[in-house]
mmCIF file of C-alpha atoms in Angstrom:
data_model
loop_
_atom_site.group_PDB
_atom_site.id
_atom_site.type_symbol
_atom_site.label_atom_id
_atom_site.label_comp_id
_atom_site.label_asym_id
_atom_site.label_seq_id
_atom_site.Cartn_x
_atom_site.Cartn_y
_atom_site.Cartn_z
ATOM 1 C CA UNK A 1 -25.235 11.020 -11.391
ATOM 2 C CA UNK A 2 -21.708 9.906 -12.241
ATOM 3 C CA UNK A 3 -18.544 11.563 -13.456
ATOM 4 C CA UNK A 4 -16.092 14.224 -12.291
ATOM 5 C CA UNK A 5 -18.090 15.522 -9.331
ATOM 6 C CA UNK A 6 -17.513 14.548 -5.714
ATOM 7 C CA UNK A 7 -19.105 15.722 -2.462
ATOM 8 C CA UNK A 8 -16.854 17.263 0.176
ATOM 9 C CA UNK A 9 -17.861 18.230 3.710
ATOM 10 C CA UNK A 10 -15.018 19.973 5.594
ATOM 11 C CA UNK A 11 -17.381 20.878 8.430
ATOM 12 C CA UNK A 12 -20.436 18.699 9.232
ATOM 13 C CA UNK A 13 -22.292 21.768 10.508
ATOM 14 C CA UNK A 14 -22.224 23.377 7.050
ATOM 15 C CA UNK A 15 -23.628 22.547 3.623
ATOM 16 C CA UNK A 16 -21.790 19.899 1.610
ATOM 17 C CA UNK A 17 -19.533 21.282 -1.117
ATOM 18 C CA UNK A 18 -18.746 19.793 -4.530
ATOM 19 C CA UNK A 19 -15.116 19.738 -5.718
ATOM 20 C CA UNK A 20 -14.800 20.022 -9.487
ATOM 21 C CA UNK A 21 -11.174 19.733 -10.572
ATOM 22 C CA UNK A 22 -9.364 22.158 -8.228
ATOM 23 C CA UNK A 23 -12.407 24.211 -7.226
ATOM 24 C CA UNK A 24 -15.044 23.686 -4.538
ATOM 25 C CA UNK A 25 -18.495 24.845 -5.620
ATOM 26 C CA UNK A 26 -21.044 25.564 -2.895
ATOM 27 C CA UNK A 27 -24.783 24.949 -3.476
ATOM 28 C CA UNK A 28 -27.358 26.375 -3.882
ATOM 29 C CA UNK A 29 -25.695 29.444 -5.406
ATOM 30 C CA UNK A 30 -23.082 27.279 -7.221
ATOM 31 C CA UNK A 31 -20.521 30.022 -6.696
ATOM 32 C CA UNK A 32 -16.842 29.117 -6.356
ATOM 33 C CA UNK A 33 -16.425 28.685 -2.608
ATOM 34 C CA UNK A 34 -12.704 27.889 -2.524
ATOM 35 C CA UNK A 35 -10.038 27.000 -5.060
ATOM 36 C CA UNK A 36 -6.442 25.877 -5.364
ATOM 37 C CA UNK A 37 -3.955 25.465 -8.190
ATOM 38 C CA UNK A 38 -1.530 22.811 -9.374
ATOM 39 C CA UNK A 39 1.736 23.196 -11.244
ATOM 40 C CA UNK A 40 0.778 20.696 -13.949
ATOM 41 C CA UNK A 41 -1.915 20.291 -16.601
ATOM 42 C CA UNK A 42 -4.784 17.813 -16.565
ATOM 43 C CA UNK A 43 -7.278 16.998 -13.848
ATOM 44 C CA UNK A 44 -8.536 13.596 -12.771
ATOM 45 C CA UNK A 45 -11.636 13.058 -10.664
ATOM 46 C CA UNK A 46 -11.262 14.574 -7.161
ATOM 47 C CA UNK A 47 -11.391 12.244 -4.161
ATOM 48 C CA UNK A 48 -11.989 13.188 -0.531
ATOM 49 C CA UNK A 49 -10.968 11.487 2.705
ATOM 50 C CA UNK A 50 -9.008 11.843 5.899
ATOM 51 C CA UNK A 51 -5.491 10.786 4.923
ATOM 52 C CA UNK A 52 -3.606 12.105 7.964
ATOM 53 C CA UNK A 53 -3.974 12.853 11.672
ATOM 54 C CA UNK A 54 -5.472 16.285 10.973
ATOM 55 C CA UNK A 55 -9.196 15.839 11.759
ATOM 56 C CA UNK A 56 -10.752 17.208 8.544
ATOM 57 C CA UNK A 57 -10.751 15.480 5.133
ATOM 58 C CA UNK A 58 -8.437 16.409 2.308
ATOM 59 C CA UNK A 59 -9.197 16.741 -1.416
ATOM 60 C CA UNK A 60 -6.956 14.693 -3.722
ATOM 61 C CA UNK A 61 -6.545 15.186 -7.463
ATOM 62 C CA UNK A 62 -4.289 13.896 -10.217
ATOM 63 C CA UNK A 63 -2.656 16.148 -12.777
ATOM 64 C CA UNK A 64 -0.031 15.460 -15.432
ATOM 65 C CA UNK A 65 2.584 13.187 -13.740
ATOM 66 C CA UNK A 66 1.648 14.493 -10.304
ATOM 67 C CA UNK A 67 -0.579 13.682 -7.313
ATOM 68 C CA UNK A 68 -1.935 16.601 -5.295
ATOM 69 C CA UNK A 69 -3.467 16.858 -1.835
ATOM 70 C CA UNK A 70 -5.418 19.995 -0.835
ATOM 71 C CA UNK A 71 -6.810 21.167 2.478
ATOM 72 C CA UNK A 72 -9.377 23.911 3.060
ATOM 73 C CA UNK A 73 -7.845 26.850 4.944
ATOM 74 C CA UNK A 74 -11.153 28.032 6.436
ATOM 75 C CA UNK A 75 -11.459 30.927 4.003
ATOM 76 C CA UNK A 76 -11.544 30.851 0.184
ATOM 77 C CA UNK A 77 -8.426 28.846 -0.569
ATOM 78 C CA UNK A 78 -7.547 25.194 -0.984
ATOM 79 C CA UNK A 79 -3.956 24.909 0.218
ATOM 80 C CA UNK A 80 -1.812 22.249 -1.432
ATOM 81 C CA UNK A 81 -0.254 20.346 1.461
ATOM 82 C CA UNK A 82 0.860 17.184 -0.365
ATOM 83 C CA UNK A 83 2.321 16.381 -3.785
ATOM 84 C CA UNK A 84 4.478 13.743 -5.433
ATOM 85 C CA UNK A 85 5.623 12.800 -8.907
ATOM 86 C CA UNK A 86 4.134 9.773 -10.672
ATOM 87 C CA UNK A 87 4.204 8.434 -14.235
ATOM 88 C CA UNK A 88 0.897 9.523 -15.753
ATOM 89 C CA UNK A 89 0.980 11.391 -19.037
ATOM 90 C CA UNK A 90 -2.823 11.649 -19.196
ATOM 91 C CA UNK A 91 -3.222 13.538 -15.923
ATOM 92 C CA UNK A 92 -6.743 12.132 -15.732
ATOM 93 C CA UNK A 93 -6.491 8.987 -13.606
ATOM 94 C CA UNK A 94 -8.168 8.542 -10.228
ATOM 95 C CA UNK A 95 -7.172 7.626 -6.676
ATOM 96 C CA UNK A 96 -8.981 5.128 -4.475
ATOM 97 C CA UNK A 97 -8.983 5.683 -0.717
ATOM 98 C CA UNK A 98 -9.333 2.848 1.792
ATOM 99 C CA UNK A 99 -8.415 2.290 5.448
ATOM 100 C CA UNK A 100 -6.816 -1.150 5.162
ATOM 101 C CA UNK A 101 -5.640 -1.426 8.784
ATOM 102 C CA UNK A 102 -8.594 0.350 10.443
ATOM 103 C CA UNK A 103 -6.569 3.091 12.145
ATOM 104 C CA UNK A 104 -9.019 5.771 10.889
ATOM 105 C CA UNK A 105 -6.433 7.154 8.452
ATOM 106 C CA UNK A 106 -6.989 6.150 4.831
ATOM 107 C CA UNK A 107 -4.336 4.827 2.507
ATOM 108 C CA UNK A 108 -4.135 5.811 -1.173
ATOM 109 C CA UNK A 109 -4.355 3.170 -3.906
ATOM 110 C CA UNK A 110 -3.160 4.359 -7.300
ATOM 111 C CA UNK A 111 -1.920 2.822 -10.553
ATOM 112 C CA UNK A 112 0.139 4.932 -12.913
ATOM 113 C CA UNK A 113 1.887 3.813 -16.127
ATOM 114 C CA UNK A 114 4.454 1.723 -14.256
ATOM 115 C CA UNK A 115 3.157 0.532 -10.873
ATOM 116 C CA UNK A 116 0.218 -0.181 -8.626
ATOM 117 C CA UNK A 117 1.025 1.858 -5.531
ATOM 118 C CA UNK A 118 -0.325 1.736 -1.976
ATOM 119 C CA UNK A 119 0.700 5.045 -0.424
ATOM 120 C CA UNK A 120 0.302 7.075 2.750
ATOM 121 C CA UNK A 121 0.494 10.774 3.539
ATOM 122 C CA UNK A 122 3.777 11.689 5.234
ATOM 123 C CA UNK A 123 5.509 15.047 5.451
ATOM 124 C CA UNK A 124 4.481 16.834 2.266
ATOM 125 C CA UNK A 125 4.409 13.785 -0.006
ATOM 126 C CA UNK A 126 2.824 10.351 -0.550
ATOM 127 C CA UNK A 127 5.562 7.726 -0.070
ATOM 128 C CA UNK A 128 4.893 4.153 -1.168
ATOM 129 C CA UNK A 129 3.934 1.607 1.460
ATOM 130 C CA UNK A 130 4.230 -0.983 -1.293
ATOM 131 C CA UNK A 131 4.477 -0.902 -5.088
ATOM 132 C CA UNK A 132 3.926 -3.671 -7.643
ATOM 133 C CA UNK A 133 4.705 -3.615 -11.335
ATOM 134 C CA UNK A 134 1.508 -3.065 -13.328
ATOM 135 C CA UNK A 135 2.281 -1.166 -16.512
ATOM 136 C CA UNK A 136 -0.406 0.413 -18.652
ATOM 137 C CA UNK A 137 -1.354 3.444 -20.639
ATOM 138 C CA UNK A 138 -3.569 5.782 -18.632
ATOM 139 C CA UNK A 139 -6.836 7.589 -19.233
ATOM 140 C CA UNK A 140 -9.595 7.969 -16.617
ATOM 141 C CA UNK A 141 -9.237 4.655 -14.748
ATOM 142 C CA UNK A 142 -8.419 3.872 -11.110
ATOM 143 C CA UNK A 143 -8.037 0.724 -8.963
ATOM 144 C CA UNK A 144 -11.001 -0.482 -6.922
ATOM 145 C CA UNK A 145 -11.174 -2.135 -3.494
ATOM 146 C CA UNK A 146 -13.743 -4.913 -3.064
ATOM 147 C CA UNK A 147 -14.166 -8.278 -1.372
ATOM 148 C CA UNK A 148 -14.013 -10.387 -4.519
ATOM 149 C CA UNK A 149 -13.943 -13.846 -2.878
ATOM 150 C CA UNK A 150 -16.352 -13.346 0.043
ATOM 151 C CA UNK A 151 -13.649 -13.940 2.675
ATOM 152 C CA UNK A 152 -14.499 -10.836 4.708
ATOM 153 C CA UNK A 153 -11.352 -8.949 3.665
ATOM 154 C CA UNK A 154 -10.672 -6.306 1.016
ATOM 155 C CA UNK A 155 -8.809 -7.043 -2.201
ATOM 156 C CA UNK A 156 -7.353 -4.539 -4.674
ATOM 157 C CA UNK A 157 -8.424 -4.947 -8.309
ATOM 158 C CA UNK A 158 -6.634 -3.268 -11.203
ATOM 159 C CA UNK A 159 -5.478 -3.985 -14.752
ATOM 160 C CA UNK A 160 -1.954 -4.140 -16.106
ATOM 161 C CA UNK A 161 -0.151 -4.888 -19.338
ATOM 162 C CA UNK A 162 3.440 -5.318 -20.517
ATOM 163 C CA UNK A 163 4.381 -1.719 -21.339
ATOM 164 C CA UNK A 164 3.685 1.818 -20.158
ATOM 165 C CA UNK A 165 1.518 2.450 -23.234
ATOM 166 C CA UNK A 166 -0.354 -0.865 -23.181
ATOM 167 C CA UNK A 167 -4.051 -0.739 -24.073
ATOM 168 C CA UNK A 168 -4.714 -4.395 -23.241
ATOM 169 C CA UNK A 169 -3.578 -6.575 -20.356
ATOM 170 C CA UNK A 170 -4.760 -8.779 -17.513
ATOM 171 C CA UNK A 171 -7.098 -8.123 -14.610
ATOM 172 C CA UNK A 172 -5.014 -8.351 -11.438
ATOM 173 C CA UNK A 173 -6.274 -8.988 -7.902
ATOM 174 C CA UNK A 174 -4.029 -8.382 -4.885
ATOM 175 C CA UNK A 175 -4.791 -9.734 -1.422
ATOM 176 C CA UNK A 176 -3.170 -9.455 1.998
ATOM 177 C CA UNK A 177 0.182 -11.191 2.412
ATOM 178 C CA UNK A 178 2.227 -12.943 5.093
ATOM 179 C CA UNK A 179 -0.827 -14.317 6.870
ATOM 180 C CA UNK A 180 -2.188 -10.843 7.721
ATOM 181 C CA UNK A 181 -5.717 -9.534 7.228
ATOM 182 C CA UNK A 182 -7.356 -6.403 5.922
ATOM 183 C CA UNK A 183 -10.460 -4.433 6.766
ATOM 184 C CA UNK A 184 -13.778 -5.661 5.303
ATOM 185 C CA UNK A 185 -15.168 -4.139 2.107
ATOM 186 C CA UNK A 186 -18.302 -4.227 -0.016
ATOM 187 C CA UNK A 187 -18.523 -7.060 -2.548
ATOM 188 C CA UNK A 188 -19.584 -4.747 -5.364
ATOM 189 C CA UNK A 189 -18.366 -1.541 -7.009
ATOM 190 C CA UNK A 190 -21.098 -0.330 -9.286
ATOM 191 C CA UNK A 191 -19.908 2.912 -10.832
ATOM 192 C CA UNK A 192 -17.032 5.359 -11.264
ATOM 193 C CA UNK A 193 -17.860 7.535 -8.238
ATOM 194 C CA UNK A 194 -18.865 4.653 -5.948
ATOM 195 C CA UNK A 195 -19.694 5.180 -2.275
ATOM 196 C CA UNK A 196 -20.711 2.813 0.504
ATOM 197 C CA UNK A 197 -24.475 3.311 0.351
ATOM 198 C CA UNK A 198 -25.396 4.148 -3.259
ATOM 199 C CA UNK A 199 -26.114 0.529 -4.259
ATOM 200 C CA UNK A 200 -27.655 -2.513 -2.583
ATOM 201 C CA UNK A 201 -25.958 -5.925 -2.418
ATOM 202 C CA UNK A 202 -28.282 -7.221 -5.162
ATOM 203 C CA UNK A 203 -27.204 -4.329 -7.450
ATOM 204 C CA UNK A 204 -30.522 -2.490 -7.129
ATOM 205 C CA UNK A 205 -30.318 1.246 -6.465
ATOM 206 C CA UNK A 206 -31.990 2.491 -3.259
ATOM 207 C CA UNK A 207 -34.840 4.903 -3.894
ATOM 208 C CA UNK A 208 -33.690 6.994 -0.932
ATOM 209 C CA UNK A 209 -29.965 6.820 -0.279
ATOM 210 C CA UNK A 210 -28.792 6.541 3.320
ATOM 211 C CA UNK A 211 -26.472 9.145 4.803
ATOM 212 C CA UNK A 212 -22.966 7.706 4.175
ATOM 213 C CA UNK A 213 -21.530 9.384 7.284
ATOM 214 C CA UNK A 214 -22.815 7.174 10.144
ATOM 215 C CA UNK A 215 -21.704 4.440 10.766
ATOM 216 C CA UNK A 216 -18.980 4.847 8.155
ATOM 217 C CA UNK A 217 -17.187 7.746 9.884
ATOM 218 C CA UNK A 218 -14.508 8.820 10.324
ATOM 219 C CA UNK A 219 -12.899 7.373 7.204
ATOM 220 C CA UNK A 220 -15.938 7.692 4.880
ATOM 221 C CA UNK A 221 -14.086 5.989 2.062
ATOM 222 C CA UNK A 222 -15.680 4.568 -1.063
ATOM 223 C CA UNK A 223 -17.539 1.274 -0.616
ATOM 224 C CA UNK A 224 -16.203 0.601 2.868
ATOM 225 C CA UNK A 225 -18.324 -1.283 5.416
ATOM 226 C CA UNK A 226 -18.225 -0.932 9.240
ATOM 227 C CA UNK A 227 -15.018 -2.333 10.787
ATOM 228 C CA UNK A 228 -15.009 -5.622 12.643
ATOM 229 C CA UNK A 229 -12.882 -4.226 15.466
ATOM 230 C CA UNK A 230 -12.288 -0.823 17.021
ATOM 231 C CA UNK A 231 -8.511 -1.406 17.127
ATOM 232 C CA UNK A 232 -6.053 -1.152 14.231
ATOM 233 C CA UNK A 233 -5.116 -4.462 12.605
ATOM 234 C CA UNK A 234 -1.816 -5.613 11.153
ATOM 235 C CA UNK A 235 -1.848 -5.924 7.384
ATOM 236 C CA UNK A 236 0.593 -6.303 4.516
ATOM 237 C CA UNK A 237 0.302 -6.656 0.753
ATOM 238 C CA UNK A 238 0.813 -9.764 -1.349
ATOM 239 C CA UNK A 239 3.561 -9.519 -3.960
ATOM 240 C CA UNK A 240 1.738 -11.919 -6.308
ATOM 241 C CA UNK A 241 -1.546 -10.980 -7.979
ATOM 242 C CA UNK A 242 -4.226 -13.664 -8.000
#
């Protein structure tokens, strides 16, 4: 299964929920379990991950020129706790989550019509840690994080053109800068809603998928592999794409 459906587990003792746009649908009844609203039109694919020091994961969505971060309030509401303006007329792009420095808090990787952005949750917004020019028209795409050169460290892969409405451009790969390192990552990204255990290294699909929670907790980000150290590492971002 692929597309605009993503599993969300705010409490490991309960059944996993499925966010669809700004609603969380609970199986097996498929009733609306909780919902939130945005102030803009459009809905990209929802992403889930722990983006702050609060212990439970958040749900992130993109709407027209806006990023949104929701948190379950324990009842029937998804409370919007984060938002920021971006340049995305489609309102349908996606966000990639990855813990680059292994501090158990995931960073956000996002490319709008003007920039590739690495962001963090702070206050009620998502300020840039670093931004690089990467202009493009937008639709349903998002950056990916993979180990493209087998060096044991994650790279960011995205596309960019020469204008904010470009439909063609160059594939751009960003690595760590200033002699720093990043967390390890899978070498493959096989589909839109990729996760760490839904594909084997030889691109075959496992008949029975492993539980992505252990040993990938607490970050549980897409296509991440177990960290090489239990301590945070120092990382930065290269200003020149490879």
